[in-house]
Amino acid sequence: MSDSPLNRRDFVRGAAVAGAAVGAAGKAFANRNKMNPSRVIGANDRINVAAIGVGGRGTYVARAFAQVGAQKNSCQIVAVADVYQKRVNANKEFHKCDGYLDYREIIARKDVDAVIIATPDHWHAKQALEAMDAGKDVYCEKPMCHTLDEVKQLVQTVRETKRIMQVGSQTTSSDQWHKAKKAIADGMIGDMILSQGSYHRNSVEGEWNWTIDPAAGPNGKGENYIDWNMWLGPAPKRAFDADRFFRFRKYWDYSGGIATDLFFHVAAPMNICWGQPQYPIRVMAGGGTYVFRDGREVPDTFHLIAEYGPGPNSKNGHSLVLTSSMANSEHIPGLIRGHEGTLIMVEEGRFEGRVDYITVKPEKRVINDTYKAKWGDEPVRIPVEQFDSMSTHVDNFLSCMRTRQQPTLPVETAACAQALITTAVQAYREGKVKYYDAKNFKTSDKAVG
């Protein structure tokens, strides 16, 4: 996967950036907010939200926003955009709002306060950057982006523009990760050593083989029309391919497969549990296409090992092991091992599933009298609060838009998860151990420093 710089301004953005200077990459944008002011949202004002990309996931997320908005009178969907006219029509009708084939018309609207980005992965960064440059806050579906250079640009742009960016891995709003963070910080497992997690699925048709509409395409009439050139965007140019359009997660140009689609849901909450988000130092990856040989480029089975430096709860560093297969649905427990105990966050392994409690199991041969006096020497169950993580994640984003506080999954935490999974994709594709340089957001084949 290329780390070449993202050409953020290869499209003419017209009114979306009216009056803004188009500087060279890496230039400081000290006056961004002055050039692209956002609407001042009053305490009783409804936030105007627009959705970019309204396929299956985008449709779901937009409706989640609409539902939260209706319940709390906090927001409303005012526009949707997609390159597939049928999707535009369906969502435009549902929300009784405006609809566009070109997302730049949404970016140009001064009344839009925030955008939902649920396009294919290779579009996430470009659209998020343009939205923030135009003074809008961003709710971006996972993965946060597609390349390491995009990770860097998003982190820098959020800092420069002071926009709110929530990454849409809603499981991070679940209570167990925050209870786990406290348990580790309290010393219930001692120094962290190893974290493990998984994400497994199985089906007859094969993961990501979603239904193809045979009438749809760039030559389709009416609602069957697809703007294929717009869909490709920053990806390599090629003739229309329905499999690539409807099943984009199978192809490297638009996705990282298991790593970016599913491991993000594991890596992001792990970074919360650890007490401080961390970039990996060294990453190894393996796997293969063992069952679904249908022309897909990404493997149906994938695993990674990552090593991290010292952190607040790991004075000598720690490791992470993630496994996944789209051809077998048996998970492994999601847990974090420490020298004095093991913290089990998800016994049955589904990081997006609900749990009633997390469990700490002391290492009886190691713990001393001080530990026993404080925690005992038997397993401890810590209750977990139950609520809908999706609506909570959305509500948190909307609340942060008003308070300008950091959301549950801000760009800094998401960047650590994204760096891990994108580096793992590189390691797999190159057949190499990759070393990550957190200062420069780059990888190499040799240890950094």
Short mmCIF file of C-alpha atoms in Angstrom, two decimals:
data_model
loop_
_atom_site.label_atom_id
_atom_site.label_comp_id
_atom_site.label_asym_id
_atom_site.label_seq_id
_atom_site.Cartn_x
_atom_site.Cartn_y
_atom_site.Cartn_z
CA MET A 1 0.00 0.00 0.00
CA SER A 2 1.41 3.35 -1.00
CA ASP A 3 2.27 6.04 1.51
CA SER A 4 2.43 8.74 -1.16
CA PRO A 5 1.06 12.10 0.02
CA LEU A 6 -2.65 12.60 -0.38
CA ASN A 7 -3.49 15.27 -2.95
CA ARG A 8 -6.04 17.03 -0.81
CA ARG A 9 -6.92 19.67 -3.34
CA ASP A 10 -6.96 17.82 -6.66
CA PHE A 11 -10.62 18.75 -7.13
CA VAL A 12 -11.89 22.27 -7.59
CA ARG A 13 -13.91 22.80 -4.46
CA GLY A 14 -15.56 26.04 -5.51
CA ALA A 15 -17.72 27.61 -2.87
CA ALA A 16 -16.68 25.03 -0.28
CA VAL A 17 -13.42 26.86 0.23
CA ALA A 18 -14.41 30.33 -0.98
CA GLY A 19 -11.91 32.88 0.23
CA ALA A 20 -9.47 30.30 1.58
CA ALA A 21 -5.86 30.19 0.49
CA VAL A 22 -4.84 26.90 -1.10
CA GLY A 23 -1.42 26.35 0.46
CA ALA A 24 1.21 23.71 -0.22
CA ALA A 25 1.11 20.44 1.72
CA GLY A 26 2.46 20.82 5.23
CA LYS A 27 1.82 24.61 5.41
CA ALA A 28 0.40 25.90 8.68
CA PHE A 29 -3.16 27.17 8.37
CA ALA A 30 -3.26 29.65 11.23
CA ASN A 31 -6.37 31.42 10.02
CA ARG A 32 -8.42 28.42 8.91
CA ASN A 33 -11.34 29.02 11.25
CA LYS A 34 -11.45 32.70 10.33
CA MET A 35 -11.52 31.89 6.63
CA ASN A 36 -14.14 29.16 7.01
CA PRO A 37 -16.21 30.07 10.05
CA SER A 38 -18.72 27.56 11.35
CA ARG A 39 -22.25 28.43 12.34
CA VAL A 40 -22.58 29.31 16.01
CA ILE A 41 -24.85 26.64 17.52
CA GLY A 42 -27.08 27.90 20.30
CA ALA A 43 -28.04 25.76 23.27
CA ASN A 44 -31.49 25.10 21.82
CA ASP A 45 -30.52 24.96 18.14
CA ARG A 46 -30.74 21.71 16.23
CA ILE A 47 -27.46 20.70 14.62
CA ASN A 48 -27.68 20.35 10.84
CA VAL A 49 -26.06 17.09 9.74
CA ALA A 50 -25.41 15.83 6.20
CA ALA A 51 -24.47 12.28 5.23
CA ILE A 52 -21.83 11.56 2.58
CA GLY A 53 -22.11 7.97 1.38
CA VAL A 54 -25.46 6.33 2.02
CA GLY A 55 -24.98 2.69 1.18
CA GLY A 56 -25.94 0.11 3.79
CA ARG A 57 -23.78 1.49 6.58
CA GLY A 58 -24.28 5.15 5.75
CA THR A 59 -28.03 4.68 5.65
CA TYR A 60 -27.94 3.04 9.09
CA VAL A 61 -25.75 5.75 10.64
CA ALA A 62 -27.82 8.60 9.17
CA ARG A 63 -30.97 7.04 10.63
CA ALA A 64 -29.24 6.65 13.99
CA PHE A 65 -28.50 10.38 13.96
CA ALA A 66 -32.09 11.14 12.96
CA GLN A 67 -33.42 8.95 15.77
CA VAL A 68 -31.20 10.60 18.40
CA GLY A 69 -32.13 13.98 16.98
CA ALA A 70 -35.84 13.24 17.20
CA GLN A 71 -35.58 11.94 20.76
CA LYS A 72 -33.54 14.87 22.07
CA ASN A 73 -34.35 17.57 19.52
CA SER A 74 -30.58 17.82 19.02
CA CYS A 75 -30.00 17.37 15.28
CA GLN A 76 -31.60 16.81 11.91
CA ILE A 77 -30.46 15.33 8.59
CA VAL A 78 -30.58 18.15 6.02
CA ALA A 79 -28.80 16.53 3.05
CA VAL A 80 -27.39 13.28 1.72
CA ALA A 81 -24.93 12.51 -1.05
CA ASP A 82 -23.90 9.36 -2.89
CA VAL A 83 -22.57 8.50 -6.34
CA TYR A 84 -25.42 5.96 -6.82
CA GLN A 85 -28.67 7.74 -7.66
CA LYS A 86 -30.86 4.97 -6.18
CA ARG A 87 -29.26 5.47 -2.77
CA VAL A 88 -29.65 9.23 -3.01
CA ASN A 89 -33.34 8.89 -3.85
CA ALA A 90 -34.11 6.43 -1.05
CA ASN A 91 -32.38 8.47 1.67
CA LYS A 92 -33.64 11.79 0.36
CA GLU A 93 -37.18 10.48 0.60
CA PHE A 94 -36.72 8.95 4.05
CA HIS A 95 -35.24 12.08 5.63
CA LYS A 96 -37.28 14.54 3.54
CA CYS A 97 -34.07 16.38 2.74
CA ASP A 98 -31.90 17.44 -0.18
CA GLY A 99 -29.92 14.86 -2.14
CA TYR A 100 -26.82 15.12 -4.31
CA LEU A 101 -24.60 12.95 -6.50
CA ASP A 102 -21.62 15.22 -5.75
CA TYR A 103 -20.61 15.44 -2.09
CA ARG A 104 -18.92 18.80 -2.72
CA GLU A 105 -22.34 20.41 -2.84
CA ILE A 106 -22.76 19.38 0.80
CA ILE A 107 -19.33 20.73 1.73
CA ALA A 108 -20.29 24.05 0.10
CA ARG A 109 -23.45 24.50 2.18
CA LYS A 110 -22.98 27.05 4.94
CA ASP A 111 -25.94 25.69 6.92
CA VAL A 112 -24.36 22.22 7.35
CA ASP A 113 -22.70 21.98 10.77
CA ALA A 114 -21.40 18.40 10.56
CA VAL A 115 -20.97 15.61 8.06
CA ILE A 116 -21.23 11.86 8.41
CA ILE A 117 -18.66 10.14 6.19
CA ALA A 118 -19.57 6.56 5.30
CA THR A 119 -17.99 6.25 1.88
CA PRO A 120 -15.42 3.55 0.94
CA ASP A 121 -12.22 3.80 2.96
CA HIS A 122 -10.13 5.46 0.25
CA TRP A 123 -12.40 8.52 0.39
CA HIS A 124 -12.56 9.01 4.17
CA ALA A 125 -9.55 11.27 4.66
CA LYS A 126 -10.11 13.48 1.62
CA GLN A 127 -13.73 14.20 2.52
CA ALA A 128 -12.96 14.68 6.22
CA LEU A 129 -10.15 17.12 5.43
CA GLU A 130 -12.30 19.11 3.05
CA ALA A 131 -15.15 19.24 5.55
CA MET A 132 -12.89 20.47 8.35
CA ASP A 133 -11.31 23.06 6.06
CA ALA A 134 -14.85 24.31 5.40
CA GLY A 135 -15.54 24.70 9.14
CA LYS A 136 -17.56 21.52 9.68
CA ASP A 137 -17.24 18.84 12.36
CA VAL A 138 -16.89 15.25 11.22
CA TYR A 139 -18.30 11.86 12.23
CA CYS A 140 -16.20 9.45 10.15
CA GLU A 141 -16.92 5.74 9.96
CA LYS A 142 -14.06 3.39 10.70
CA PRO A 143 -11.46 2.89 9.50
CA MET A 144 -10.45 6.50 9.94
CA CYS A 145 -8.55 6.52 6.64
CA HIS A 146 -6.60 4.41 4.15
CA THR A 147 -2.88 5.39 4.31
CA LEU A 148 -0.38 6.46 6.94
CA ASP A 149 0.08 9.84 5.27
CA GLU A 150 -3.64 10.38 5.73
CA VAL A 151 -3.29 9.56 9.45
CA LYS A 152 -0.74 12.35 9.73
CA GLN A 153 -2.86 14.85 7.82
CA LEU A 154 -5.98 14.15 9.85
CA VAL A 155 -4.17 14.49 13.17
CA GLN A 156 -2.59 17.76 12.08
CA THR A 157 -5.80 19.16 10.61
CA VAL A 158 -7.89 18.46 13.70
CA ARG A 159 -5.25 20.25 15.76
CA GLU A 160 -5.09 23.21 13.37
CA THR A 161 -8.80 23.70 12.74
CA LYS A 162 -9.94 22.67 16.23
CA ARG A 163 -12.83 20.78 14.64
CA ILE A 164 -14.53 17.90 16.46
CA MET A 165 -13.87 14.53 14.83
CA GLN A 166 -15.46 11.37 16.15
CA VAL A 167 -14.46 8.09 14.51
CA GLY A 168 -17.40 5.74 14.13
CA SER A 169 -16.35 2.64 16.00
CA GLN A 170 -19.34 2.76 18.31
CA THR A 171 -18.13 -0.09 20.50
CA THR A 172 -15.69 2.37 22.11
CA SER A 173 -18.71 4.00 23.79
CA SER A 174 -19.47 0.74 25.60
CA ASP A 175 -18.76 0.77 29.32
CA GLN A 176 -16.46 -2.27 29.59
CA TRP A 177 -13.41 -0.56 28.05
CA HIS A 178 -13.62 2.36 30.46
CA LYS A 179 -14.11 0.03 33.43
CA ALA A 180 -11.13 -1.98 32.19
CA LYS A 181 -9.02 1.17 31.92
CA LYS A 182 -9.74 1.98 35.57
CA ALA A 183 -9.05 -1.59 36.76
CA ILE A 184 -5.66 -1.59 35.04
CA ALA A 185 -4.82 1.91 36.32
CA ASP A 186 -5.78 0.78 39.84
CA GLY A 187 -3.14 -1.97 39.62
CA MET A 188 -5.42 -5.01 39.47
CA ILE A 189 -3.25 -6.84 36.91
CA GLY A 190 0.16 -5.28 37.60
CA ASP A 191 2.35 -4.41 34.61
CA MET A 192 0.69 -5.21 31.29
CA ILE A 193 2.40 -7.90 29.23
CA LEU A 194 0.13 -9.06 26.42
CA SER A 195 -3.27 -8.14 24.98
CA GLN A 196 -5.23 -10.46 22.72
CA GLY A 197 -8.40 -10.20 20.66
CA SER A 198 -10.16 -11.56 17.61
CA TYR A 199 -12.91 -10.91 15.10
CA HIS A 200 -14.32 -13.97 13.35
CA ARG A 201 -17.17 -14.54 10.91
CA ASN A 202 -18.37 -17.25 8.53
CA SER A 203 -20.89 -17.50 5.71
CA VAL A 204 -21.67 -19.49 2.60
CA GLU A 205 -21.26 -16.55 0.22
CA GLY A 206 -18.06 -15.18 1.76
CA GLU A 207 -17.53 -11.92 3.66
CA TRP A 208 -18.18 -8.67 1.75
CA ASN A 209 -19.91 -10.44 -1.15
CA TRP A 210 -22.88 -8.11 -0.92
CA THR A 211 -25.69 -8.17 -3.48
CA ILE A 212 -24.88 -6.60 -6.86
CA ASP A 213 -27.54 -4.64 -8.72
CA PRO A 214 -27.00 -5.74 -12.35
CA ALA A 215 -28.79 -2.69 -13.78
CA ALA A 216 -26.57 -0.20 -11.96
CA GLY A 217 -23.52 1.42 -13.51
CA PRO A 218 -22.15 4.52 -15.26
CA ASN A 219 -24.47 3.80 -18.22
CA GLY A 220 -27.48 3.17 -15.99
CA LYS A 221 -30.55 5.32 -16.56
CA GLY A 222 -32.43 7.23 -13.89
CA GLU A 223 -31.91 5.80 -10.43
CA ASN A 224 -29.54 3.14 -11.80
CA TYR A 225 -26.87 5.72 -12.59
CA ILE A 226 -23.49 5.48 -10.81
CA ASP A 227 -20.86 8.22 -11.12
CA TRP A 228 -17.98 5.76 -11.38
CA ASN A 229 -15.23 8.33 -11.92
CA MET A 230 -16.28 10.18 -8.77
CA TRP A 231 -16.40 6.89 -6.85
CA LEU A 232 -12.82 6.05 -7.87
CA GLY A 233 -11.63 9.48 -6.80
CA PRO A 234 -8.04 9.18 -5.52
CA ALA A 235 -7.85 5.44 -6.37
CA PRO A 236 -6.24 4.19 -9.61
CA LYS A 237 -8.40 4.72 -12.68
CA ARG A 238 -10.03 1.66 -14.23
CA ALA A 239 -13.11 0.61 -16.17
CA PHE A 240 -16.33 0.10 -14.21
CA ASP A 241 -16.37 -3.12 -12.22
CA ALA A 242 -19.59 -3.91 -10.34
CA ASP A 243 -17.77 -6.24 -7.97
CA ARG A 244 -15.38 -3.47 -6.98
CA PHE A 245 -18.21 -0.98 -6.52
CA PHE A 246 -20.58 -3.15 -4.49
CA ARG A 247 -17.90 -5.26 -2.76
CA PHE A 248 -15.07 -2.77 -2.34
CA ARG A 249 -13.68 -4.27 0.87
CA LYS A 250 -12.26 -7.18 -1.16
CA TYR A 251 -9.75 -4.91 -2.93
CA TRP A 252 -6.58 -3.22 -1.70
CA ASP A 253 -7.18 0.03 -3.64
CA TYR A 254 -10.18 0.84 -1.46
CA SER A 255 -9.78 -1.16 1.75
CA GLY A 256 -7.45 -3.13 4.01
CA GLY A 257 -9.86 -6.04 4.35
CA ILE A 258 -10.05 -7.69 7.76
CA ALA A 259 -7.41 -5.40 9.25
CA THR A 260 -9.16 -2.13 8.57
CA ASP A 261 -12.80 -3.22 8.54
CA LEU A 262 -12.78 -5.42 11.63
CA PHE A 263 -9.57 -5.09 13.62
CA PHE A 264 -10.26 -1.39 14.07
CA HIS A 265 -13.12 -2.45 16.38
CA VAL A 266 -10.56 -4.32 18.50
CA ALA A 267 -7.55 -2.01 18.31
CA ALA A 268 -9.47 1.14 19.23
CA PRO A 269 -10.96 -0.17 22.52
CA MET A 270 -7.62 -1.76 23.41
CA ASN A 271 -6.02 1.67 23.19
CA ILE A 272 -8.63 2.94 25.63
CA CYS A 273 -8.01 0.07 28.06
CA TRP A 274 -4.25 0.60 28.09
CA GLY A 275 -4.68 3.97 29.78
CA GLN A 276 -2.90 5.89 27.06
CA PRO A 277 -3.19 5.42 23.28
CA GLN A 278 0.04 4.08 21.83
CA TYR A 279 1.59 3.69 18.42
CA PRO A 280 3.21 0.31 17.75
CA ILE A 281 6.96 -0.09 17.45
CA ARG A 282 7.09 -3.30 15.41
CA VAL A 283 4.34 -5.13 13.49
CA MET A 284 4.20 -8.58 11.90
CA ALA A 285 1.27 -10.06 9.97
CA GLY A 286 0.26 -13.26 8.21
CA GLY A 287 -2.67 -15.21 6.83
CA GLY A 288 -4.04 -16.11 3.43
CA THR A 289 -7.04 -16.83 1.25
CA TYR A 290 -7.88 -20.37 2.29
CA VAL A 291 -11.56 -20.74 1.39
CA PHE A 292 -13.08 -17.84 -0.59
CA ARG A 293 -11.09 -17.90 -3.82
CA ASP A 294 -13.46 -15.62 -5.69
CA GLY A 295 -10.97 -13.12 -7.08
CA ARG A 296 -10.67 -11.11 -3.87
CA GLU A 297 -7.31 -9.51 -3.16
CA VAL A 298 -7.58 -9.34 0.62
CA PRO A 299 -7.11 -12.56 2.64
CA ASP A 300 -10.03 -14.37 4.27
CA THR A 301 -7.82 -15.21 7.26
CA PHE A 302 -5.49 -12.66 8.87
CA HIS A 303 -3.49 -12.25 12.05
CA LEU A 304 -0.99 -9.78 13.46
CA ILE A 305 1.52 -9.39 16.27
CA ALA A 306 2.49 -5.92 17.42
CA GLU A 307 5.00 -4.74 19.98
CA TYR A 308 4.72 -1.52 21.98
CA GLY A 309 7.09 0.52 24.11
CA PRO A 310 6.64 1.46 27.76
CA GLY A 311 3.34 3.02 28.79
CA PRO A 312 1.61 4.16 31.97
CA ASN A 313 0.75 0.55 32.89
CA SER A 314 3.62 -1.28 31.18
CA LYS A 315 7.02 -0.04 32.31
CA ASN A 316 8.96 -2.33 29.95
CA GLY A 317 6.54 -2.43 27.02
CA HIS A 318 3.90 -4.95 25.96
CA SER A 319 2.55 -6.91 22.98
CA LEU A 320 -0.73 -7.35 21.12
CA VAL A 321 -1.97 -10.41 19.22
CA LEU A 322 -5.07 -10.25 16.98
CA THR A 323 -6.56 -13.12 14.97
CA SER A 324 -9.40 -13.32 12.49
CA SER A 325 -10.97 -15.49 9.83
CA MET A 326 -13.95 -14.90 7.59
CA ALA A 327 -14.25 -18.66 7.16
CA ASN A 328 -14.69 -19.65 10.83
CA SER A 329 -16.81 -17.87 13.42
CA GLU A 330 -15.22 -19.07 16.67
CA HIS A 331 -13.73 -16.14 18.62
CA ILE A 332 -11.05 -16.19 21.29
CA PRO A 333 -11.53 -14.26 24.55
CA GLY A 334 -10.63 -10.59 24.46
CA LEU A 335 -8.29 -10.01 27.39
CA ILE A 336 -5.22 -8.25 28.72
CA ARG A 337 -2.57 -10.19 30.63
CA GLY A 338 -0.53 -8.60 33.41
CA HIS A 339 2.15 -10.00 35.68
CA GLU A 340 -0.25 -10.07 38.65
CA GLY A 341 -3.56 -10.78 36.94
CA THR A 342 -5.57 -11.16 33.76
CA LEU A 343 -8.39 -8.82 32.78
CA ILE A 344 -11.06 -10.45 30.61
CA MET A 345 -13.21 -7.84 28.84
CA VAL A 346 -15.15 -10.12 26.51
CA GLU A 347 -15.22 -13.78 27.53
CA GLU A 348 -16.81 -14.98 24.30
CA GLY A 349 -14.65 -12.69 22.18
CA ARG A 350 -17.09 -10.39 20.35
CA PHE A 351 -15.73 -6.89 20.83
CA GLU A 352 -18.99 -5.35 19.62
CA GLY A 353 -21.14 -7.58 21.81
CA ARG A 354 -22.72 -6.64 25.13
CA VAL A 355 -21.31 -7.96 28.40
CA ASP A 356 -22.69 -7.78 31.93
CA TYR A 357 -19.29 -7.66 33.61
CA ILE A 358 -15.54 -7.81 33.11
CA THR A 359 -13.41 -10.21 35.16
CA VAL A 360 -10.03 -9.90 36.83
CA LYS A 361 -8.28 -13.20 37.62
CA PRO A 362 -5.31 -12.81 40.00
CA GLU A 363 -2.07 -14.71 39.37
CA LYS A 364 -2.11 -16.57 42.69
CA ARG A 365 1.53 -17.69 42.57
CA VAL A 366 2.74 -14.13 42.14
CA ILE A 367 0.52 -11.76 44.11
CA ASN A 368 1.78 -10.60 47.51
CA ASP A 369 0.01 -9.79 50.77
CA THR A 370 -0.49 -6.15 49.78
CA TYR A 371 -2.30 -7.22 46.63
CA LYS A 372 -4.40 -9.77 48.53
CA ALA A 373 -5.41 -7.21 51.14
CA LYS A 374 -6.66 -4.87 48.45
CA TRP A 375 -8.14 -7.20 45.84
CA GLY A 376 -8.21 -10.70 47.32
CA ASP A 377 -6.94 -13.78 45.56
CA GLU A 378 -10.11 -14.92 43.78
CA PRO A 379 -11.59 -13.71 40.48
CA VAL A 380 -13.34 -10.35 40.72
CA ARG A 381 -16.33 -9.47 38.57
CA ILE A 382 -16.77 -5.77 37.82
CA PRO A 383 -20.31 -4.86 36.69
CA VAL A 384 -20.71 -3.07 33.35
CA GLU A 385 -23.41 -0.50 32.69
CA GLN A 386 -25.80 -1.38 29.88
CA PHE A 387 -26.84 1.07 27.17
CA ASP A 388 -27.03 1.29 23.38
CA SER A 389 -23.51 2.06 22.20
CA MET A 390 -24.54 3.44 18.80
CA SER A 391 -26.92 6.09 20.09
CA THR A 392 -24.46 6.87 22.90
CA HIS A 393 -21.63 7.35 20.39
CA VAL A 394 -23.78 9.66 18.24
CA ASP A 395 -25.04 11.62 21.24
CA ASN A 396 -21.48 12.02 22.51
CA PHE A 397 -20.42 13.52 19.16
CA LEU A 398 -23.34 15.96 19.12
CA SER A 399 -22.68 16.96 22.71
CA CYS A 400 -19.00 17.58 21.97
CA MET A 401 -19.97 19.77 19.04
CA ARG A 402 -21.64 22.07 21.57
CA THR A 403 -19.03 21.90 24.33
CA ARG A 404 -15.96 21.58 22.06
CA GLN A 405 -14.67 18.84 24.33
CA GLN A 406 -12.91 15.76 22.93
CA PRO A 407 -15.26 12.89 21.94
CA THR A 408 -15.02 9.27 23.06
CA LEU A 409 -12.98 8.22 20.01
CA PRO A 410 -11.01 11.32 18.98
CA VAL A 411 -8.51 11.52 16.16
CA GLU A 412 -5.50 10.95 18.46
CA THR A 413 -6.77 7.60 19.77
CA ALA A 414 -8.08 6.53 16.37
CA ALA A 415 -4.72 7.38 14.81
CA CYS A 416 -2.97 4.84 17.07
CA ALA A 417 -5.42 2.11 16.01
CA GLN A 418 -5.18 3.13 12.35
CA ALA A 419 -1.38 3.14 12.36
CA LEU A 420 -1.40 -0.41 13.72
CA ILE A 421 -3.79 -1.88 11.18
CA THR A 422 -2.39 -0.01 8.18
CA THR A 423 1.13 -1.08 9.11
CA ALA A 424 -0.12 -4.65 9.48
CA VAL A 425 -1.51 -4.53 5.94
CA GLN A 426 1.89 -3.36 4.71
CA ALA A 427 3.63 -6.14 6.63
CA TYR A 428 1.31 -8.74 5.12
CA ARG A 429 1.55 -7.45 1.55
CA GLU A 430 5.33 -7.05 1.65
CA GLY A 431 6.01 -10.22 3.63
CA LYS A 432 8.19 -8.23 6.04
CA VAL A 433 8.42 -7.14 9.64
CA LYS A 434 7.60 -3.41 9.67
CA TYR A 435 8.88 -0.85 12.15
CA TYR A 436 6.69 2.17 12.83
CA ASP A 437 8.05 5.70 13.19
CA ALA A 438 5.42 7.56 15.22
CA LYS A 439 7.18 10.90 14.83
CA ASN A 440 6.99 10.85 11.04
CA PHE A 441 3.97 8.54 10.57
CA LYS A 442 6.03 6.21 8.38
CA THR A 443 7.21 2.61 8.34
CA SER A 444 10.56 1.06 7.54
CA ASP A 445 12.20 -2.36 7.39
CA LYS A 446 14.63 -1.48 10.18
CA ALA A 447 14.15 -0.42 13.78
CA VAL A 448 13.61 3.30 14.27
CA GLY A 449 16.28 5.25 16.18
#
